[in-house]
């Protein structure tokens, strides 16, 4: 059997379960997850090499029609993700299967011709069969562009193995593009900044996690441990105070959670030195966005 390899874009609205699905497909907690929308900010590759197949998944930020510069940046990432892919996996939240909000994204996928589109109808662990079956057949009728519709639960893994087999059969013949042991294109610094953001998203209210930017200032991969020095940027002094918490309680908890998450992932001791800093309007400033690693 000849080798097969291909890029698979994972797209959908915020909170659909894209990152949860990618982690399931990889069997690794690579991507950060939360119950709040816009958790993923950067496209991230997750690579799985199994029996002469290399599946290169690209997780993308949730599609959102916001007007901020940073929203445009996120949409640009999704567009690029679709362009780069051989196959598109469109994740739909089965609990809120509204196609209205998905319209512009569906148009975008349709316009990128010759790509197979697989619909993952996600979160079926919380759906009754009797509700789901008519819904799925209607989606099939309304969307002939979908080559497959797979009801899945990214959370408990139901049907994820079916999806994996379908993807293996659909990626084109091609060479091994990444070394077999490689599972992502992202550095430990990037992953660490994501783990820190995940901790903050968990503890803070809706808005605040989205006005913070995490920058790794220094990283050392030592024999016995990984050492990170990180700055967390917010827009106002009041926000800085919230991130630190009364008597430093929150920052202490965040450090603890992030270190545990990172230690489990990297299988190595982790040392974290972190500072909260104020940079007004960083989300609207091109130079600041560039400085913290967003390419606008
Ligand atoms: N019940 C249930 N919840 C799920 C499932 N998949 C994901 N979730 C939950 O849905 C929420 C969003 O999951 P994410 O994987 O972060 O969603 P996302 O599409 O990557 O979101 P963004 O990165 O914000 O675009 C989390 O609370 C997940 O635990 C599922 O199959 N069943
Ligand atoms: Mg995500």
GROMACS .gro file of C-alpha atoms and ligand atoms in nm:
model
  329
    1UNK     CA    1   0.000   0.000   0.000
    2UNK     CA    2   0.138   0.342  -0.091
    3UNK     CA    3   0.162   0.623   0.163
    4UNK     CA    4  -0.120   0.875   0.195
    5UNK     CA    5  -0.102   1.225   0.341
    6UNK     CA    6  -0.329   1.525   0.349
    7UNK     CA    7  -0.437   1.844   0.521
    8UNK     CA    8  -0.776   1.848   0.691
    9UNK     CA    9  -0.929   2.182   0.793
   10UNK     CA   10  -1.150   2.182   1.102
   11UNK     CA   11  -1.387   2.476   1.081
   12UNK     CA   12  -1.715   2.596   1.231
   13UNK     CA   13  -1.875   2.853   1.457
   14UNK     CA   14  -1.726   2.937   1.798
   15UNK     CA   15  -1.793   2.669   2.061
   16UNK     CA   16  -1.896   2.401   1.808
   17UNK     CA   17  -1.637   2.162   1.954
   18UNK     CA   18  -1.360   2.188   1.691
   19UNK     CA   19  -1.069   2.177   1.933
   20UNK     CA   20  -1.227   1.898   2.139
   21UNK     CA   21  -1.264   1.699   1.817
   22UNK     CA   22  -0.902   1.756   1.717
   23UNK     CA   23  -0.777   1.641   2.057
   24UNK     CA   24  -0.988   1.325   2.020
   25UNK     CA   25  -0.857   1.261   1.670
   26UNK     CA   26  -0.500   1.299   1.797
   27UNK     CA   27  -0.549   1.122   2.129
   28UNK     CA   28  -0.366   1.417   2.293
   29UNK     CA   29  -0.479   1.728   2.485
   30UNK     CA   30  -0.300   1.956   2.240
   31UNK     CA   31  -0.563   2.226   2.190
   32UNK     CA   32  -0.719   2.435   2.461
   33UNK     CA   33  -1.091   2.402   2.520
   34UNK     CA   34  -1.354   2.604   2.704
   35UNK     CA   35  -1.727   2.653   2.719
   36UNK     CA   36  -1.678   3.016   2.608
   37UNK     CA   37  -1.671   3.115   2.242
   38UNK     CA   38  -1.350   3.228   2.065
   39UNK     CA   39  -1.117   3.011   2.267
   40UNK     CA   40  -0.895   2.922   1.970
   41UNK     CA   41  -0.713   3.224   1.829
   42UNK     CA   42  -0.447   3.075   1.606
   43UNK     CA   43  -0.468   2.799   1.351
   44UNK     CA   44  -0.277   2.505   1.489
   45UNK     CA   45  -0.159   2.186   1.323
   46UNK     CA   46  -0.222   1.851   1.487
   47UNK     CA   47  -0.047   1.566   1.310
   48UNK     CA   48  -0.131   1.196   1.338
   49UNK     CA   49   0.068   0.932   1.156
   50UNK     CA   50  -0.088   0.584   1.158
   51UNK     CA   51  -0.041   0.279   0.932
   52UNK     CA   52   0.100   0.457   0.628
   53UNK     CA   53  -0.134   0.753   0.664
   54UNK     CA   54  -0.040   1.102   0.775
   55UNK     CA   55  -0.341   1.313   0.869
   56UNK     CA   56  -0.251   1.678   0.918
   57UNK     CA   57  -0.539   1.852   1.094
   58UNK     CA   58  -0.568   2.230   1.112
   59UNK     CA   59  -0.777   2.362   1.400
   60UNK     CA   60  -0.909   2.712   1.334
   61UNK     CA   61  -1.067   2.998   1.532
   62UNK     CA   62  -1.448   2.994   1.542
   63UNK     CA   63  -1.608   3.187   1.254
   64UNK     CA   64  -1.737   3.518   1.388
   65UNK     CA   65  -1.857   3.827   1.199
   66UNK     CA   66  -1.712   4.082   1.444
   67UNK     CA   67  -1.575   4.417   1.330
   68UNK     CA   68  -1.255   4.449   1.532
   69UNK     CA   69  -0.918   4.416   1.357
   70UNK     CA   70  -0.859   4.103   1.554
   71UNK     CA   71  -1.192   3.950   1.433
   72UNK     CA   72  -1.078   4.008   1.075
   73UNK     CA   73  -0.750   3.842   1.163
   74UNK     CA   74  -0.936   3.536   1.292
   75UNK     CA   75  -1.151   3.517   0.978
   76UNK     CA   76  -0.836   3.545   0.767
   77UNK     CA   77  -0.699   3.245   0.954
   78UNK     CA   78  -1.011   3.041   0.875
   79UNK     CA   79  -0.997   3.138   0.506
   80UNK     CA   80  -0.631   3.038   0.489
   81UNK     CA   81  -0.704   2.710   0.670
   82UNK     CA   82  -0.965   2.618   0.409
   83UNK     CA   83  -0.733   2.712   0.123
   84UNK     CA   84  -0.453   2.498   0.265
   85UNK     CA   85  -0.671   2.189   0.310
   86UNK     CA   86  -0.746   1.884   0.095
   87UNK     CA   87  -1.058   1.807   0.297
   88UNK     CA   88  -1.282   2.031   0.507
   89UNK     CA   89  -1.441   1.902   0.828
   90UNK     CA   90  -1.725   2.136   0.914
   91UNK     CA   91  -1.820   2.101   1.281
   92UNK     CA   92  -2.179   2.186   1.364
   93UNK     CA   93  -2.301   2.215   1.722
   94UNK     CA   94  -2.586   1.962   1.726
   95UNK     CA   95  -2.741   2.142   2.021
   96UNK     CA   96  -2.767   2.462   1.816
   97UNK     CA   97  -2.773   2.348   1.453
   98UNK     CA   98  -2.862   2.688   1.309
   99UNK     CA   99  -2.748   2.727   0.954
  100UNK     CA  100  -2.827   3.099   0.944
  101UNK     CA  101  -2.519   3.188   1.148
  102UNK     CA  102  -2.311   2.947   0.942
  103UNK     CA  103  -2.421   3.096   0.608
  104UNK     CA  104  -2.116   3.307   0.522
  105UNK     CA  105  -1.886   3.026   0.630
  106UNK     CA  106  -2.075   2.777   0.414
  107UNK     CA  107  -2.047   3.018   0.120
  108UNK     CA  108  -1.675   3.043   0.182
  109UNK     CA  109  -1.632   2.665   0.175
  110UNK     CA  110  -1.850   2.632  -0.134
  111UNK     CA  111  -1.640   2.890  -0.317
  112UNK     CA  112  -1.323   2.689  -0.261
  113UNK     CA  113  -1.392   2.435  -0.531
  114UNK     CA  114  -1.293   2.069  -0.547
  115UNK     CA  115  -1.271   2.018  -0.174
  116UNK     CA  116  -1.465   1.747  -0.003
  117UNK     CA  117  -1.674   1.876   0.284
  118UNK     CA  118  -1.756   1.643   0.571
  119UNK     CA  119  -2.013   1.761   0.822
  120UNK     CA  120  -1.956   1.655   1.180
  121UNK     CA  121  -2.284   1.689   1.366
  122UNK     CA  122  -2.135   1.720   1.712
  123UNK     CA  123  -2.251   1.685   2.076
  124UNK     CA  124  -2.486   1.393   2.008
  125UNK     CA  125  -2.424   1.270   2.364
  126UNK     CA  126  -2.677   1.534   2.463
  127UNK     CA  127  -2.930   1.469   2.187
  128UNK     CA  128  -3.223   1.233   2.154
  129UNK     CA  129  -3.213   1.001   1.848
  130UNK     CA  130  -3.572   1.091   1.763
  131UNK     CA  131  -3.477   1.458   1.731
  132UNK     CA  132  -3.154   1.396   1.550
  133UNK     CA  133  -3.258   1.169   1.264
  134UNK     CA  134  -3.505   1.408   1.090
  135UNK     CA  135  -3.260   1.692   1.139
  136UNK     CA  136  -2.977   1.500   0.974
  137UNK     CA  137  -3.186   1.401   0.675
  138UNK     CA  138  -3.299   1.761   0.626
  139UNK     CA  139  -2.941   1.886   0.639
  140UNK     CA  140  -2.850   1.624   0.377
  141UNK     CA  141  -3.130   1.741   0.146
  142UNK     CA  142  -3.050   2.111   0.189
  143UNK     CA  143  -2.675   2.069   0.148
  144UNK     CA  144  -2.585   1.845  -0.143
  145UNK     CA  145  -2.230   1.982  -0.125
  146UNK     CA  146  -2.166   1.770   0.186
  147UNK     CA  147  -1.996   1.444   0.095
  148UNK     CA  148  -2.062   1.286   0.437
  149UNK     CA  149  -2.264   1.368   0.747
  150UNK     CA  150  -2.130   1.208   1.063
  151UNK     CA  151  -2.311   1.236   1.395
  152UNK     CA  152  -2.036   1.250   1.659
  153UNK     CA  153  -1.954   1.324   2.016
  154UNK     CA  154  -1.612   1.481   2.036
  155UNK     CA  155  -1.651   1.475   2.412
  156UNK     CA  156  -1.708   1.102   2.468
  157UNK     CA  157  -1.546   0.995   2.140
  158UNK     CA  158  -1.857   0.837   1.986
  159UNK     CA  159  -1.805   0.788   1.608
  160UNK     CA  160  -1.470   0.968   1.610
  161UNK     CA  161  -1.309   0.639   1.499
  162UNK     CA  162  -1.554   0.628   1.206
  163UNK     CA  163  -1.454   0.981   1.110
  164UNK     CA  164  -1.087   0.888   1.132
  165UNK     CA  165  -1.133   0.589   0.898
  166UNK     CA  166  -1.327   0.801   0.647
  167UNK     CA  167  -1.054   1.064   0.650
  168UNK     CA  168  -0.785   0.800   0.603
  169UNK     CA  169  -0.965   0.672   0.295
  170UNK     CA  170  -1.014   1.020   0.149
  171UNK     CA  171  -0.669   1.182   0.182
  172UNK     CA  172  -0.468   1.161  -0.139
  173UNK     CA  173  -0.163   0.946  -0.204
  174UNK     CA  174   0.142   1.142  -0.103
  175UNK     CA  175   0.467   1.142   0.092
  176UNK     CA  176   0.521   1.165   0.466
  177UNK     CA  177   0.530   1.543   0.509
  178UNK     CA  178   0.636   1.553   0.875
  179UNK     CA  179   0.854   1.318   1.080
  180UNK     CA  180   0.647   1.033   1.225
  181UNK     CA  181   0.694   1.142   1.589
  182UNK     CA  182   0.593   1.506   1.523
  183UNK     CA  183   0.242   1.589   1.646
  184UNK     CA  184   0.224   1.967   1.602
  185UNK     CA  185   0.388   2.260   1.427
  186UNK     CA  186   0.371   2.471   1.744
  187UNK     CA  187   0.658   2.531   1.985
  188UNK     CA  188   0.647   2.453   2.358
  189UNK     CA  189   0.632   2.833   2.414
  190UNK     CA  190   0.318   2.863   2.205
  191UNK     CA  191   0.154   2.567   2.378
  192UNK     CA  192   0.247   2.704   2.720
  193UNK     CA  193   0.092   3.043   2.638
  194UNK     CA  194  -0.223   2.858   2.531
  195UNK     CA  195  -0.234   2.651   2.853
  196UNK     CA  196  -0.207   2.973   3.053
  197UNK     CA  197  -0.488   3.134   2.854
  198UNK     CA  198  -0.701   2.821   2.907
  199UNK     CA  199  -0.658   2.855   3.284
  200UNK     CA  200  -0.758   3.220   3.279
  201UNK     CA  201  -1.061   3.152   3.056
  202UNK     CA  202  -1.179   2.897   3.311
  203UNK     CA  203  -1.169   3.139   3.605
  204UNK     CA  204  -1.276   3.469   3.449
  205UNK     CA  205  -1.610   3.602   3.328
  206UNK     CA  206  -1.702   3.613   2.958
  207UNK     CA  207  -1.523   3.932   2.852
  208UNK     CA  208  -1.194   3.946   3.034
  209UNK     CA  209  -1.012   3.644   2.890
  210UNK     CA  210  -1.043   3.803   2.549
  211UNK     CA  211  -0.859   4.121   2.642
  212UNK     CA  212  -0.552   3.937   2.754
  213UNK     CA  213  -0.252   3.848   2.543
  214UNK     CA  214   0.007   3.602   2.661
  215UNK     CA  215   0.367   3.650   2.550
  216UNK     CA  216   0.649   3.410   2.634
  217UNK     CA  217   0.953   3.632   2.697
  218UNK     CA  218   1.197   3.353   2.769
  219UNK     CA  219   1.198   2.973   2.746
  220UNK     CA  220   1.462   2.722   2.853
  221UNK     CA  221   1.447   2.350   2.781
  222UNK     CA  222   1.676   2.214   3.054
  223UNK     CA  223   1.758   1.851   3.121
  224UNK     CA  224   1.537   1.824   3.427
  225UNK     CA  225   1.275   2.095   3.363
  226UNK     CA  226   1.116   2.347   3.127
  227UNK     CA  227   1.141   2.712   3.237
  228UNK     CA  228   0.908   2.983   3.107
  229UNK     CA  229   0.903   3.358   3.172
  230UNK     CA  230   0.569   3.499   3.058
  231UNK     CA  231   0.407   3.843   3.033
  232UNK     CA  232   0.029   3.868   3.028
  233UNK     CA  233  -0.095   4.191   2.869
  234UNK     CA  234  -0.429   4.352   2.953
  235UNK     CA  235  -0.576   4.684   2.845
  236UNK     CA  236  -0.645   4.861   3.177
  237UNK     CA  237  -0.516   4.882   3.536
  238UNK     CA  238  -0.850   4.752   3.670
  239UNK     CA  239  -0.815   4.439   3.458
  240UNK     CA  240  -0.464   4.386   3.591
  241UNK     CA  241  -0.600   4.392   3.945
  242UNK     CA  242  -0.862   4.129   3.855
  243UNK     CA  243  -0.603   3.902   3.698
  244UNK     CA  244  -0.390   3.915   4.011
  245UNK     CA  245  -0.685   3.871   4.246
  246UNK     CA  246  -0.715   3.965   4.614
  247UNK     CA  247  -0.378   3.912   4.778
  248UNK     CA  248  -0.254   3.744   4.458
  249UNK     CA  249  -0.499   3.454   4.505
  250UNK     CA  250  -0.604   3.424   4.140
  251UNK     CA  251  -0.258   3.450   3.987
  252UNK     CA  252  -0.142   3.185   4.233
  253UNK     CA  253  -0.425   2.948   4.129
  254UNK     CA  254  -0.365   3.016   3.758
  255UNK     CA  255   0.006   2.940   3.795
  256UNK     CA  256  -0.073   2.617   3.976
  257UNK     CA  257  -0.330   2.495   3.718
  258UNK     CA  258  -0.111   2.591   3.423
  259UNK     CA  259   0.193   2.415   3.566
  260UNK     CA  260  -0.010   2.094   3.622
  261UNK     CA  261  -0.158   2.109   3.269
  262UNK     CA  262   0.187   2.171   3.116
  263UNK     CA  263   0.359   1.903   3.325
  264UNK     CA  264   0.103   1.643   3.218
  265UNK     CA  265   0.137   1.742   2.855
  266UNK     CA  266   0.517   1.774   2.831
  267UNK     CA  267   0.589   1.495   3.085
  268UNK     CA  268   0.855   1.714   3.244
  269UNK     CA  269   0.883   1.944   3.545
  270UNK     CA  270   0.770   2.299   3.462
  271UNK     CA  271   0.880   2.628   3.619
  272UNK     CA  272   0.668   2.936   3.546
  273UNK     CA  273   0.755   3.299   3.618
  274UNK     CA  274   0.469   3.530   3.512
  275UNK     CA  275   0.396   3.904   3.515
  276UNK     CA  276   0.078   4.098   3.436
  277UNK     CA  277   0.134   4.417   3.229
  278UNK     CA  278  -0.095   4.691   3.094
  279UNK     CA  279  -0.096   4.785   2.722
  280UNK     CA  280  -0.400   5.003   2.640
  281UNK     CA  281  -0.602   4.903   2.330
  282UNK     CA  282  -0.371   4.623   2.224
  283UNK     CA  283  -0.649   4.459   2.024
  284UNK     CA  284  -0.686   4.767   1.801
  285UNK     CA  285  -0.320   4.841   1.750
  286UNK     CA  286  -0.147   4.680   1.454
  287UNK     CA  287   0.197   4.733   1.601
  288UNK     CA  288   0.102   4.574   1.933
  289UNK     CA  289  -0.072   4.284   1.759
  290UNK     CA  290   0.245   4.227   1.557
  291UNK     CA  291   0.463   4.257   1.864
  292UNK     CA  292   0.269   3.983   2.039
  293UNK     CA  293   0.286   3.756   1.739
  294UNK     CA  294  -0.032   3.818   1.537
  295UNK     CA  295   0.041   3.865   1.169
  296UNK     CA  296  -0.222   4.114   1.043
  297LIG     N1  297  -2.175   1.765   2.540
  297LIG     C1  298  -2.076   1.787   2.456
  297LIG     N2  299  -1.999   1.897   2.469
  297LIG     C2  300  -1.898   1.914   2.382
  297LIG     C3  301  -1.870   1.823   2.277
  297LIG     N3  302  -1.764   1.871   2.207
  297LIG     C4  303  -1.728   1.986   2.267
  297LIG     N4  304  -1.807   2.012   2.373
  297LIG     C5  305  -1.800   2.128   2.464
  297LIG     O1  306  -1.823   2.245   2.388
  297LIG     C6  307  -1.745   2.354   2.440
  297LIG     C7  308  -1.662   2.412   2.329
  297LIG     O2  309  -1.562   2.320   2.291
  297LIG     P1  310  -1.432   2.365   2.208
  297LIG     O3  311  -1.368   2.241   2.159
  297LIG     O4  312  -1.350   2.461   2.286
  297LIG     O5  313  -1.503   2.441   2.086
  297LIG     P2  314  -1.437   2.518   1.963
  297LIG     O6  315  -1.524   2.494   1.845
  297LIG     O7  316  -1.295   2.479   1.948
  297LIG     O8  317  -1.452   2.669   2.010
  297LIG     P3  318  -1.367   2.799   1.962
  297LIG     O9  319  -1.223   2.766   1.972
  297LIG    O10  320  -1.410   2.901   2.062
  297LIG    O11  321  -1.413   2.831   1.824
  297LIG     C8  322  -1.664   2.295   2.555
  297LIG    O12  323  -1.731   2.321   2.676
  297LIG     C9  324  -1.661   2.146   2.524
  297LIG    O13  325  -1.645   2.065   2.639
  297LIG    C10  326  -1.953   1.707   2.267
  297LIG    O14  327  -1.938   1.621   2.181
  297LIG     N5  328  -2.053   1.696   2.359
  298LIG    MG1  329  -1.124   2.590   1.957
   0.00000   0.00000   0.00000
